mmCIF file of C-alpha atoms and ligand atoms in Angstrom:
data_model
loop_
_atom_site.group_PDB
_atom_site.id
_atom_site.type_symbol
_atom_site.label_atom_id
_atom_site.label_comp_id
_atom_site.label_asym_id
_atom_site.label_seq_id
_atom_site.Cartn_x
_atom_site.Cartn_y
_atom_site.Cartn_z
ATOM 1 C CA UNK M 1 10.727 10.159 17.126
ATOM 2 C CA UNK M 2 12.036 7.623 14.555
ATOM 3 C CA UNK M 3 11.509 4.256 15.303
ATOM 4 C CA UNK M 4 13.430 3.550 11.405
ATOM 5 C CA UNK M 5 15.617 5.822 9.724
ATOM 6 C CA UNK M 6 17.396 4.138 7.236
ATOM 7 C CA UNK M 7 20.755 5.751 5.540
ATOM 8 C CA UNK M 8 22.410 5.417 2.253
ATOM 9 C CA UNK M 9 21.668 1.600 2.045
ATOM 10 C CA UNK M 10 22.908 0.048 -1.145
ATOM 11 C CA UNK M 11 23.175 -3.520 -1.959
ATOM 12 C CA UNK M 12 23.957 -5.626 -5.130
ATOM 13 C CA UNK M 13 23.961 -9.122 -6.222
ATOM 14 C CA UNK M 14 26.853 -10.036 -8.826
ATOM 15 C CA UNK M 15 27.464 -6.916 -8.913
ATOM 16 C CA UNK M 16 24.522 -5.836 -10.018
ATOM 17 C CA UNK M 17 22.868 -3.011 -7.875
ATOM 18 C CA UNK M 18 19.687 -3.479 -6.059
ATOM 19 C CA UNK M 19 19.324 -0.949 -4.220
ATOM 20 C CA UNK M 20 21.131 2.119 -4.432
ATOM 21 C CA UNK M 21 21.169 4.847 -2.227
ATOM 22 C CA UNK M 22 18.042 4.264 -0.306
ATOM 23 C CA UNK M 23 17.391 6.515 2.696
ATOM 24 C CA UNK M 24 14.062 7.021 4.750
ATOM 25 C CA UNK M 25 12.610 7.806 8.378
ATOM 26 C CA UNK M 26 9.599 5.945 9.713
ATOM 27 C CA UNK M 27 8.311 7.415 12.717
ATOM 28 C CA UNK M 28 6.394 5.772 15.562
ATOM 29 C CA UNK M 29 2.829 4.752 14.893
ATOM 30 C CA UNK M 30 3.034 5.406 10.994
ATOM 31 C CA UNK M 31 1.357 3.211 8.843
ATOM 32 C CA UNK M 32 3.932 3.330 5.650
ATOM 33 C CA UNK M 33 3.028 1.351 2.129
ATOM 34 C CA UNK M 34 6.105 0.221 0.310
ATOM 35 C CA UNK M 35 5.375 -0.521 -3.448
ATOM 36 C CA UNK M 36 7.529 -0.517 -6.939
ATOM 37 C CA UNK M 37 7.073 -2.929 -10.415
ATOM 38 C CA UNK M 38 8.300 -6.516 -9.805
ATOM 39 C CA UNK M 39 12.305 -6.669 -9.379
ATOM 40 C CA UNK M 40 12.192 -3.041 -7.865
ATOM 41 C CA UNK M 41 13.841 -4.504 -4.696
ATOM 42 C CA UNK M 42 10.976 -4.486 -2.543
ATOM 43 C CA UNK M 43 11.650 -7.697 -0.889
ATOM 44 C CA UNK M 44 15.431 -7.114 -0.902
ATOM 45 C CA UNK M 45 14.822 -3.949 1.118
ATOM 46 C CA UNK M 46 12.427 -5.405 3.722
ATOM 47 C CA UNK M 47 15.195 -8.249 4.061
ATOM 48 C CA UNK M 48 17.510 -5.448 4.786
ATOM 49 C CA UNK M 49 15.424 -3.848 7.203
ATOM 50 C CA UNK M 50 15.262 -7.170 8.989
ATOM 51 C CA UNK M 51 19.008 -8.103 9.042
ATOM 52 C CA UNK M 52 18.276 -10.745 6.822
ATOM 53 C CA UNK M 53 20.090 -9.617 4.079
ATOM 54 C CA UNK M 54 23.602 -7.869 4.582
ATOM 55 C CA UNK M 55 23.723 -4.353 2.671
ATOM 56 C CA UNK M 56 26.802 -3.513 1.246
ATOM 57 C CA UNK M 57 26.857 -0.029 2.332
ATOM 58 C CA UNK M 58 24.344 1.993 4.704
ATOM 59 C CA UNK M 59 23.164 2.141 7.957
ATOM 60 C CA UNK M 60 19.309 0.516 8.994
ATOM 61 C CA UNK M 61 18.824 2.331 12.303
ATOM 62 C CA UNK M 62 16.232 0.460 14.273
ATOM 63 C CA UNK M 63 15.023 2.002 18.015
ATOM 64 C CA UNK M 64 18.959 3.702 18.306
ATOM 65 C CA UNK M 65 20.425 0.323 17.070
ATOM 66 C CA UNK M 66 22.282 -0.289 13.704
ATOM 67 C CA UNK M 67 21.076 -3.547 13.074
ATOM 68 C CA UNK M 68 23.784 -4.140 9.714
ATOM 69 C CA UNK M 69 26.703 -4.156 12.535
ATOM 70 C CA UNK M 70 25.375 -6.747 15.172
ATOM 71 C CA UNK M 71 27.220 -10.330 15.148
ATOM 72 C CA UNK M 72 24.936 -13.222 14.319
ATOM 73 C CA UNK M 73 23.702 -13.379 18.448
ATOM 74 C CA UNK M 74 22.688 -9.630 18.976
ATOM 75 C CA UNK M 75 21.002 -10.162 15.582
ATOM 76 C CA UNK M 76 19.011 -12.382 16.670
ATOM 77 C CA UNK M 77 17.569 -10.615 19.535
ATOM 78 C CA UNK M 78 17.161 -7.001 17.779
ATOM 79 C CA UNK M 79 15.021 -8.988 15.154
ATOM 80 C CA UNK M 80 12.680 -10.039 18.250
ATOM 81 C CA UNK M 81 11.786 -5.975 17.590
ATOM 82 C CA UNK M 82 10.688 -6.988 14.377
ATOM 83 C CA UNK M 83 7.405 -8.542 13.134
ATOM 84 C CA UNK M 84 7.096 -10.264 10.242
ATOM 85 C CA UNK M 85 3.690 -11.195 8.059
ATOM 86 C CA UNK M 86 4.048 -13.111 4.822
ATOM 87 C CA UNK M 87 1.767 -13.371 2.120
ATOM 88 C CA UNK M 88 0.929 -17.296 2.930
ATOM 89 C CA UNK M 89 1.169 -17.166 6.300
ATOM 90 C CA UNK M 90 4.058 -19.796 7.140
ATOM 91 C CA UNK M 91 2.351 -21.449 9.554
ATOM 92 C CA UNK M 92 3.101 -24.647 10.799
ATOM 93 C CA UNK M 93 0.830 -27.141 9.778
ATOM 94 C CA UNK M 94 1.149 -29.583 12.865
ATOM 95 C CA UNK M 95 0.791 -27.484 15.147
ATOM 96 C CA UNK M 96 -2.512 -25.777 16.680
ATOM 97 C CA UNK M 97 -3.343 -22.540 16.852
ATOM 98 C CA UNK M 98 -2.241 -21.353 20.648
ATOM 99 C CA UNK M 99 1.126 -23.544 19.479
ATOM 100 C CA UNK M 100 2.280 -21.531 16.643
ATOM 101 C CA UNK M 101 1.612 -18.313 18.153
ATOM 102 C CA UNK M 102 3.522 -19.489 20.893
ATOM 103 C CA UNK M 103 6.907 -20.410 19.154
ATOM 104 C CA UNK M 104 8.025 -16.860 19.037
ATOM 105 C CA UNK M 105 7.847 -16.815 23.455
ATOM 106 C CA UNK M 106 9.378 -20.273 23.588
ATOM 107 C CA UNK M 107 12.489 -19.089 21.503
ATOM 108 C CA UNK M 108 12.422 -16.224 23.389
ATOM 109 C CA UNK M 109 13.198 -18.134 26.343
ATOM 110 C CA UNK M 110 9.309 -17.489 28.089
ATOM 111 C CA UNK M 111 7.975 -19.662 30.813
ATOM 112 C CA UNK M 112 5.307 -21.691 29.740
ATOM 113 C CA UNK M 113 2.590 -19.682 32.370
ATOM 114 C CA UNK M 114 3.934 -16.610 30.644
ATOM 115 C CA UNK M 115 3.774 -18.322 26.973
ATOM 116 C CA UNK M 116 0.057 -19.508 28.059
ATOM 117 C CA UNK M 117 -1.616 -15.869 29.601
ATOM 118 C CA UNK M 118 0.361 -13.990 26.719
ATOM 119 C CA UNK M 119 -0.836 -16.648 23.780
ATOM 120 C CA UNK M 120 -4.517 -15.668 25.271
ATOM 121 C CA UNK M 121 -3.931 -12.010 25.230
ATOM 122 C CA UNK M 122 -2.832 -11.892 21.240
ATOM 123 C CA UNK M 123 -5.753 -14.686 19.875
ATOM 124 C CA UNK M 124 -8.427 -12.422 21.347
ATOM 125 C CA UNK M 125 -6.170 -9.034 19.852
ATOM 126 C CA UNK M 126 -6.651 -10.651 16.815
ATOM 127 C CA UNK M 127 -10.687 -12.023 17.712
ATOM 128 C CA UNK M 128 -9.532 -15.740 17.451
ATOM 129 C CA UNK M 129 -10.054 -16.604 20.741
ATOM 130 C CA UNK M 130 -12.515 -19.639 20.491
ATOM 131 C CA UNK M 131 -10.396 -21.092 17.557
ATOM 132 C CA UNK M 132 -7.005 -21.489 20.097
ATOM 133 C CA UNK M 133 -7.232 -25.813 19.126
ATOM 134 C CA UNK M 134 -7.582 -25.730 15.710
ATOM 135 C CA UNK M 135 -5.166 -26.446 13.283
ATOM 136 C CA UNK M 136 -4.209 -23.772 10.356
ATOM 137 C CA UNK M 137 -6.261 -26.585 7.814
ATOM 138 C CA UNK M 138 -9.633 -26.207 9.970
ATOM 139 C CA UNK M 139 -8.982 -22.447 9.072
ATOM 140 C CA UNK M 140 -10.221 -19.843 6.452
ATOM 141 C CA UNK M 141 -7.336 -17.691 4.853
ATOM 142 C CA UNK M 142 -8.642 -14.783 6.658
ATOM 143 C CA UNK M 143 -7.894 -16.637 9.711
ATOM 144 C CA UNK M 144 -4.533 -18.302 9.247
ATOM 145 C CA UNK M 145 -3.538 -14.805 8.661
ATOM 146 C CA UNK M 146 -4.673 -13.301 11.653
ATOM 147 C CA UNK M 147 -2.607 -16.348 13.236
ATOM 148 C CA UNK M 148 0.340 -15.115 11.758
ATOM 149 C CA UNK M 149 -0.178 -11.024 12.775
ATOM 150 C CA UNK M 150 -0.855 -12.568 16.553
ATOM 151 C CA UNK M 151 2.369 -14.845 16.067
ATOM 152 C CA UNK M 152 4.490 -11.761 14.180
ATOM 153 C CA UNK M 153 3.295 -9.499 17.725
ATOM 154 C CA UNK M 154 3.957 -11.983 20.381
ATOM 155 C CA UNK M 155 7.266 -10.480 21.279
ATOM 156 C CA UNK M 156 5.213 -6.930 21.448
ATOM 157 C CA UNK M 157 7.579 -5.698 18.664
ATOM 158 C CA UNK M 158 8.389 -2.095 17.671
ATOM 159 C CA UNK M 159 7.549 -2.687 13.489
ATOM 160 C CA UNK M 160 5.470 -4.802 11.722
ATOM 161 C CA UNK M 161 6.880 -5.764 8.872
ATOM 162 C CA UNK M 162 4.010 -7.078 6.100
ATOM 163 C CA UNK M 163 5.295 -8.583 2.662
ATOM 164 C CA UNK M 164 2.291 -8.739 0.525
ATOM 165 C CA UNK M 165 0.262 -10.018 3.695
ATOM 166 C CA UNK M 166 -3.582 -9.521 1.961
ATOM 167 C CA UNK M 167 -2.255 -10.749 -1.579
ATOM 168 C CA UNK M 168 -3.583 -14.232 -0.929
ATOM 169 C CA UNK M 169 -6.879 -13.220 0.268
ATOM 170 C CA UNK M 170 -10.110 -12.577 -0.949
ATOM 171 C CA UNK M 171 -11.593 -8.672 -0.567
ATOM 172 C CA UNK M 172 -13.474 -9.536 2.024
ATOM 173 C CA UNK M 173 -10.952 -11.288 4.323
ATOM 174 C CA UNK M 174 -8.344 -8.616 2.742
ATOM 175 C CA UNK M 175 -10.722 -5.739 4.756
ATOM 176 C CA UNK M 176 -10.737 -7.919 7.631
ATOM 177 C CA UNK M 177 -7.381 -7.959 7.850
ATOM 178 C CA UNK M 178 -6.526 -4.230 6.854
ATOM 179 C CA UNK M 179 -9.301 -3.341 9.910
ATOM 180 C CA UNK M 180 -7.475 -5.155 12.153
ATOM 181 C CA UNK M 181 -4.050 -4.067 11.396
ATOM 182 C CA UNK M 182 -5.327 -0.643 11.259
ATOM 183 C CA UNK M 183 -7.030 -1.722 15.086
ATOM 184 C CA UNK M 184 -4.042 -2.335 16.360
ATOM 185 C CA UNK M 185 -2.103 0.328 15.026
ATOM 186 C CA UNK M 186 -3.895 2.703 16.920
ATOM 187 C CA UNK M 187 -4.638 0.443 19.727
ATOM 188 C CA UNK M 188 -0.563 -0.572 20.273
ATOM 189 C CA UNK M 189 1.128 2.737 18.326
ATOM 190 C CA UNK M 190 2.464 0.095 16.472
ATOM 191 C CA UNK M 191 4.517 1.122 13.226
ATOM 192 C CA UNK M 192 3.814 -0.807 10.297
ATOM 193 C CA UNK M 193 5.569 -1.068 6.727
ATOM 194 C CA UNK M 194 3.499 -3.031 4.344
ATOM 195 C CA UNK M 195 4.893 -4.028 1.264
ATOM 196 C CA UNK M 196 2.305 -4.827 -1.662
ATOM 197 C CA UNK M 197 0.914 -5.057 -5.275
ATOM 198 C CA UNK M 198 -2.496 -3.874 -4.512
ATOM 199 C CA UNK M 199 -2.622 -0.393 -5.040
ATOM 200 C CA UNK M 200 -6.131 -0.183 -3.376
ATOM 201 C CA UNK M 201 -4.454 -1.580 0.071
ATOM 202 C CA UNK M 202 -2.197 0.923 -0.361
ATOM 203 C CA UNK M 203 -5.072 3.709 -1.152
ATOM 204 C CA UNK M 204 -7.026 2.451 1.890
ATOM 205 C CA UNK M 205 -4.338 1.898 4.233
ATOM 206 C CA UNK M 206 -1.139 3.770 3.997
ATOM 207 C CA UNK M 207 -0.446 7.217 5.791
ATOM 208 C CA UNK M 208 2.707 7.809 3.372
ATOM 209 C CA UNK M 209 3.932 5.471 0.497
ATOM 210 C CA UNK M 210 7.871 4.475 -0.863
ATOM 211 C CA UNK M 211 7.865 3.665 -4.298
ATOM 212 C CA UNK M 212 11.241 1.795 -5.198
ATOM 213 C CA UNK M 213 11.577 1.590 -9.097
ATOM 214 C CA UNK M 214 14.913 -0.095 -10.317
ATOM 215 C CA UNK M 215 16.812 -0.014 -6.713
ATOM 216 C CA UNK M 216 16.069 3.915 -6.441
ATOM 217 C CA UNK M 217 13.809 5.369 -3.678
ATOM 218 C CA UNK M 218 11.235 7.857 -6.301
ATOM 219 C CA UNK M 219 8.901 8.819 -4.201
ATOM 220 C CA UNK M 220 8.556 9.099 -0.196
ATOM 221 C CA UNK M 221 5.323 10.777 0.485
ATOM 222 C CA UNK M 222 1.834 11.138 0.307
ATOM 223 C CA UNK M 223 0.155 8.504 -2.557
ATOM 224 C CA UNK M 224 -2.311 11.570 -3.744
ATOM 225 C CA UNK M 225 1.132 13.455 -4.318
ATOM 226 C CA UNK M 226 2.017 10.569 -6.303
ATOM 227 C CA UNK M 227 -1.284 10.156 -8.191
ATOM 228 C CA UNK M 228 -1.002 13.931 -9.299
ATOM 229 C CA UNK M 229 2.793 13.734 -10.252
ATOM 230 C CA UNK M 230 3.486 14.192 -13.831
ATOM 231 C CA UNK M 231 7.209 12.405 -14.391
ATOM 232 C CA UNK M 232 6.884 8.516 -12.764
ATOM 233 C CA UNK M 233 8.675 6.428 -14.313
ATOM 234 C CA UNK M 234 6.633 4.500 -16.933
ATOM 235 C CA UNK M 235 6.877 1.016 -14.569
ATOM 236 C CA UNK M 236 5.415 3.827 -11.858
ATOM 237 C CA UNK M 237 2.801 5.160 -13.502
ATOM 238 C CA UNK M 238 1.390 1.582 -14.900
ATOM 239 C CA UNK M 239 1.117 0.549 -10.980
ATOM 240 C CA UNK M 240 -0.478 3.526 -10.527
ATOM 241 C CA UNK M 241 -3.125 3.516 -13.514
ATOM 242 C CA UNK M 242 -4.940 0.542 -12.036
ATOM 243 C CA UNK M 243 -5.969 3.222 -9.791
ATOM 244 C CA UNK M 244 -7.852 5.224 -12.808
ATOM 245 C CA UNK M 245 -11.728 4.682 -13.196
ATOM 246 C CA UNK M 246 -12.433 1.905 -15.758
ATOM 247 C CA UNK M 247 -13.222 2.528 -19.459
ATOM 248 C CA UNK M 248 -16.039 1.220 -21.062
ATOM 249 C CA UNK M 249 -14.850 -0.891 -23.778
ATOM 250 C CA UNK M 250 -16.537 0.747 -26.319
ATOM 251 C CA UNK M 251 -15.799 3.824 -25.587
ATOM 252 C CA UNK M 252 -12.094 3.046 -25.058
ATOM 253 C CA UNK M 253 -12.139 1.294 -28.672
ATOM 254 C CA UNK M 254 -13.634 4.731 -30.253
ATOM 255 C CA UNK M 255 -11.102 6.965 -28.432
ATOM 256 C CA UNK M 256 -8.665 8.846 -30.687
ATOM 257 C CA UNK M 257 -6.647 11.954 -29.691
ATOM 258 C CA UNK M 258 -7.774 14.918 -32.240
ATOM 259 C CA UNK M 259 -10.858 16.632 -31.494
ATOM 260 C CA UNK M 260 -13.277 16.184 -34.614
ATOM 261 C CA UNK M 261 -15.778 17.998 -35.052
ATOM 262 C CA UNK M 262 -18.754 16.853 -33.161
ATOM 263 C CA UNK M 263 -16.783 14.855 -31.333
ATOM 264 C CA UNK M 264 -17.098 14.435 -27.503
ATOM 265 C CA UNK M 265 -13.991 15.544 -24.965
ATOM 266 C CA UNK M 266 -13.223 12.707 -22.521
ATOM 267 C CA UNK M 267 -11.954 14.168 -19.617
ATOM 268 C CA UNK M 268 -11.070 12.833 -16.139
ATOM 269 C CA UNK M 269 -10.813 14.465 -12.609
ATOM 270 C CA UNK M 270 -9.571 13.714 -9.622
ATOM 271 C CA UNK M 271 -10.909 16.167 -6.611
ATOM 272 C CA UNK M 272 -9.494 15.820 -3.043
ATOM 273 C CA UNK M 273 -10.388 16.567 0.131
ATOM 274 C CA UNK M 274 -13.566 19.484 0.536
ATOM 275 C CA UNK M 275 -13.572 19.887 -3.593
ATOM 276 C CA UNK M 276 -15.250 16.151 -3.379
ATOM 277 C CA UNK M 277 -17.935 17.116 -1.848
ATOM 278 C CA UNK M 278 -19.052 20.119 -4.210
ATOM 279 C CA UNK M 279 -21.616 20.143 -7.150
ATOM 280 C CA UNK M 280 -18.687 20.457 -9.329
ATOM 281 C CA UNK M 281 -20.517 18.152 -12.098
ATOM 282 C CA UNK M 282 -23.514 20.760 -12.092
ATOM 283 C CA UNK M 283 -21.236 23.452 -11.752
ATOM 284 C CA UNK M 284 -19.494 23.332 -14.973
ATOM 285 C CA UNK M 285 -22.034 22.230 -16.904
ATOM 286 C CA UNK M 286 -24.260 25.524 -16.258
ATOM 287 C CA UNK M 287 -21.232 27.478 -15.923
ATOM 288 C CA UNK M 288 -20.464 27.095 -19.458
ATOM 289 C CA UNK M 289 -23.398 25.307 -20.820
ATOM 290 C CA UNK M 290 -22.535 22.030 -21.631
ATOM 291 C CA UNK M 291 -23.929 18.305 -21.278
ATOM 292 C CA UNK M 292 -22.042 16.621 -19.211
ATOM 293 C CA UNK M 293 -22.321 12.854 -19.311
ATOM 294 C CA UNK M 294 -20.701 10.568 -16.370
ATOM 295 C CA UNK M 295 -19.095 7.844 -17.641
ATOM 296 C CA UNK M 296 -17.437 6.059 -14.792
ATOM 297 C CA UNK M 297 -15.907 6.567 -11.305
ATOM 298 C CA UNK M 298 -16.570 6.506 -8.053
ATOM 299 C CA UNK M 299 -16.143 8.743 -4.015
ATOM 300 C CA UNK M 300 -13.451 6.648 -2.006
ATOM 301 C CA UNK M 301 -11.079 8.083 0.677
ATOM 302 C CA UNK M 302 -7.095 8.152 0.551
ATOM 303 C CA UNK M 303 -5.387 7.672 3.508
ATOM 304 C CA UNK M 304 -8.735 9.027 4.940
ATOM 305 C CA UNK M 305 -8.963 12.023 2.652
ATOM 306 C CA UNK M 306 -12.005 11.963 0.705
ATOM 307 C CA UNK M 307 -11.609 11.805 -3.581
ATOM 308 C CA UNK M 308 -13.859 11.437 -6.541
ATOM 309 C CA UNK M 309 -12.449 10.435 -9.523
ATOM 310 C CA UNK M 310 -14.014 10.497 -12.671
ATOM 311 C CA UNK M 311 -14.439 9.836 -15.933
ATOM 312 C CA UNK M 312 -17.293 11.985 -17.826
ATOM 313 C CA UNK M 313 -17.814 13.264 -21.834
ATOM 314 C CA UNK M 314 -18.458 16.994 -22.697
ATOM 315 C CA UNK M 315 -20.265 18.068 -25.801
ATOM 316 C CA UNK M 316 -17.706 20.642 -26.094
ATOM 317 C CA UNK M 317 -14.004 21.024 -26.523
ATOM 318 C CA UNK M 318 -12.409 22.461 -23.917
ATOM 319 C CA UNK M 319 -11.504 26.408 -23.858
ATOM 320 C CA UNK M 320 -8.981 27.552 -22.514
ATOM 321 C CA UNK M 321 -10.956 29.171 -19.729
ATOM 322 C CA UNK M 322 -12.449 25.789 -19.277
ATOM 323 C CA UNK M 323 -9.417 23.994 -18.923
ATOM 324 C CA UNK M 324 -8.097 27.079 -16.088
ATOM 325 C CA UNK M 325 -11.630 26.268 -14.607
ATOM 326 C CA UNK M 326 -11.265 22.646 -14.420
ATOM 327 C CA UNK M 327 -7.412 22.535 -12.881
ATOM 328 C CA UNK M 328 -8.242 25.044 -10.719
ATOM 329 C CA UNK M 329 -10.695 23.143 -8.911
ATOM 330 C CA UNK M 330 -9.150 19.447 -9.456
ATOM 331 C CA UNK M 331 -6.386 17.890 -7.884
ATOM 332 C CA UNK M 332 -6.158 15.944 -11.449
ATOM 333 C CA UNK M 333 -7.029 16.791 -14.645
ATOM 334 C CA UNK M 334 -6.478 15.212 -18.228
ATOM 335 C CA UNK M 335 -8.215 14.950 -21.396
ATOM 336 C CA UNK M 336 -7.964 11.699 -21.928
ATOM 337 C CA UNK M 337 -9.336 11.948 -26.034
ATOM 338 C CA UNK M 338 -12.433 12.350 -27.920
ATOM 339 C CA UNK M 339 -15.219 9.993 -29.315
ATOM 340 C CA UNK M 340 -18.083 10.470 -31.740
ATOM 341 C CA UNK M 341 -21.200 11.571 -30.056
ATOM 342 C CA UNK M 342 -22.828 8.401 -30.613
ATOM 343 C CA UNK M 343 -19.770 6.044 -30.132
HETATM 344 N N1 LIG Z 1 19.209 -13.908 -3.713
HETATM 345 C C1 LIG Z 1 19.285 -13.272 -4.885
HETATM 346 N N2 LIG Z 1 20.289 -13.524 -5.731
HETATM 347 C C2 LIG Z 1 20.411 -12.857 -6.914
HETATM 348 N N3 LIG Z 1 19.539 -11.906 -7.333
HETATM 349 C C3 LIG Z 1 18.519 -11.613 -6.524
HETATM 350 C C4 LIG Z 1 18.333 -12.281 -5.269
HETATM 351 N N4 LIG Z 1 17.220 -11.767 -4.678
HETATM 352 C C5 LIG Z 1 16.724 -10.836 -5.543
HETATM 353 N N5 LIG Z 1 17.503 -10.756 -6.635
HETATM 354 C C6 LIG Z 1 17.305 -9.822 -7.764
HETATM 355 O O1 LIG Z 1 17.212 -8.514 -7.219
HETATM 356 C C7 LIG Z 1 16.229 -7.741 -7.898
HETATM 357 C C8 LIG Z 1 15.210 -7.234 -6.901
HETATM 358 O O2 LIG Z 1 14.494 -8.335 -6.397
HETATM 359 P P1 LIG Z 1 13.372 -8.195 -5.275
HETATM 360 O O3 LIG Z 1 12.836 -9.571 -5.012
HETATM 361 O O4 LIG Z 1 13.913 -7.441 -4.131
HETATM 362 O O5 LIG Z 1 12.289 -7.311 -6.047
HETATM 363 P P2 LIG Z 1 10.766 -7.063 -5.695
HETATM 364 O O6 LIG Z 1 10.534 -5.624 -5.933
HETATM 365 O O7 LIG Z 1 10.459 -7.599 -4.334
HETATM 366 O O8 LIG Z 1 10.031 -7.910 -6.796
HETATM 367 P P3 LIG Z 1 8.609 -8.717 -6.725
HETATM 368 O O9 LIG Z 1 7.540 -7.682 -6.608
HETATM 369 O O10 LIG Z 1 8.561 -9.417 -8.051
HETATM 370 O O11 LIG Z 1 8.691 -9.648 -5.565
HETATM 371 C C9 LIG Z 1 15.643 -8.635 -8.973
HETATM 372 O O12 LIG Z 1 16.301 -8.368 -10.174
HETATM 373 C C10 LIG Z 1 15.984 -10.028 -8.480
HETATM 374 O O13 LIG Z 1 16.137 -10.913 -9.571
#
């Protein structure tokens, strides 16, 4: 069942489109990454989503409700179905703790017995249990963000909303946080939207990825179906190379695109799911008798499927029963150029 479905949502500002056209579903318990270049509406659509912006047009369909029709009041209350997570936490600085995970109950009109037992419940969800008296200064960024997922659930919400929520964090804190979102997604079947730059939150996290580029909705799907997809948009595709395995610089510097004689072929290949765990390296290169040099590259998982991608130099130009070889058993593959054999 949907717990989103959003419907031909468009929205400008002087008259200048934002969004245009934007329709999705987002079903219960999906974990759904929301990224696009800077000024691709991100944050205007997660606004939307929220009632805090008005669309101009469309429907934002929340649990059976159309939240762009309710009056200021019923507003209010369908957002209590909405968490919200921001990138530097908006805490409140003078008060502990237990108090700013409580704000959401008292607004909601909880007793304080109620505010107390449930303000317990979320600070051990979120493993801060012992740190209840503190103040957000006394805390680590890793912590003052756990603060805010406890205060974003305290109204046991049906979608977590999270703009850019590990930006400000360092990559250890940043898996912290991902482990425990990902915790209590399967924990509370809690949906969760998270909007960010990092593509490698995205890899890790997201089940299925929006890309928004200029207002338009590109891509709803799977990010390895993006990864593989030949026509992104040029903004797209630059979010998407800081994905690719890392160039050394001096090979990068003695890259051209004709193959010279003795030159090597710089190739790179992506292989998914069983394909990553073959000897493809030693494969080809007795297959068709060629050194094969690794350049860079690493094994990491997408959305839990398991990838290599890789970078590596062949003594030879590619054939053309090479190249049928190669995309027949990668998900990805490009020449990227050629260098001199001793570049
Ligand atoms: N309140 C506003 N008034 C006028 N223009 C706005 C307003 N909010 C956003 N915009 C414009 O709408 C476009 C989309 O902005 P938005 O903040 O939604 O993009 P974004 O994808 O979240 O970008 P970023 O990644 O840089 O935060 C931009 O051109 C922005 O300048």
């Amino acid at each position: 069942m949907s717990v989103l479905s959003v419907a031909g949502l468009w929205h400008s500002f002087a008259k200048s489109p934002v969004l245009k056209d934007i329709s999705f579903e987002v079903e219960k318990g999906e974990i759904v990454g929301l990224i696009g270049p800077s000024g691709a509406g991100k944050s205007t659509l997660l606004r939307a989503l929220c009632g805090l912006e008005k669309p101009d047009q469309g429907s934002v369909v929340l649990q059976g409700q159309d939240i762009t029709t309710l009056a200021e009041r019923d507003l209010r209350k369908a957002r209590q179905n909405i968490g919200l997570v921001f990138q530097h936490f908006n805490l409140l600085q003078t008060k502990t703790v237990a108090q700013n995970v409580a704000l959401p109950l008292k607004i909601a009109g909880w007793s304080s017995n109620d505010i107390k037992a449930r303000v317990k419940e979320l600070l051990e969800l979120v493993g801060l249990g012992e740190h209840s008296e503190k103040y957000p200064a006394q805390l680590s960024g890793g912590q003052k963000q756990r603060v805010g997922i406890a205060r974003a659930l305290a109204n046991a919400p049906s979608l977590l909303l999270c703009d850019e929520a590990t930006s400000a964090l360092d990559p250890q804190s940043t898996t912290a946080v991902l482990d425990l979102l990902s915790d209590i997604n399967r924990k509370l079947g809690l949906t969760i939207i998270l909007i960010t730059h990092e593509m490698d939150v995205i890899r890790r996290f997201a089940q299925r990825v929006l890309v928004l580029d200029q207002g338009e909705l590109v891509h709803n799907g799977a990010i390895l179906d993006l990864l593989t997809r030949s026509n992104n948009p040029p903004a797209v595709q630059a979010l998407l190379n800081e994905t690719r395995p890392a160039l050394p610089h001096t090979l990068q510097s003695n890259l051209t695109n004709k193959p010279l004689e003795k030159h090597l072929s710089v190739v790179r290949a992506l292989l998914v799911g069983d394909e990553a765990s073959t000897a493809f390296i030693s494969d080809i290169s007795i297959r068709f008798d060629l050194r094969l040099v690794l350049i860079s590259g690493g094994a990491s998982l997408y959305a839990g499927v398991p990838t290599v991608d890789m970078v590596f130099t062949l003594d030879k130009p590619l054939s053309e029963e090479m190249t049928a070889y190669l995309s027949d058993r990668t998900q990805l593959m490009e020449v990227l150029g050629y260098v001199p054999a001793h570049y």
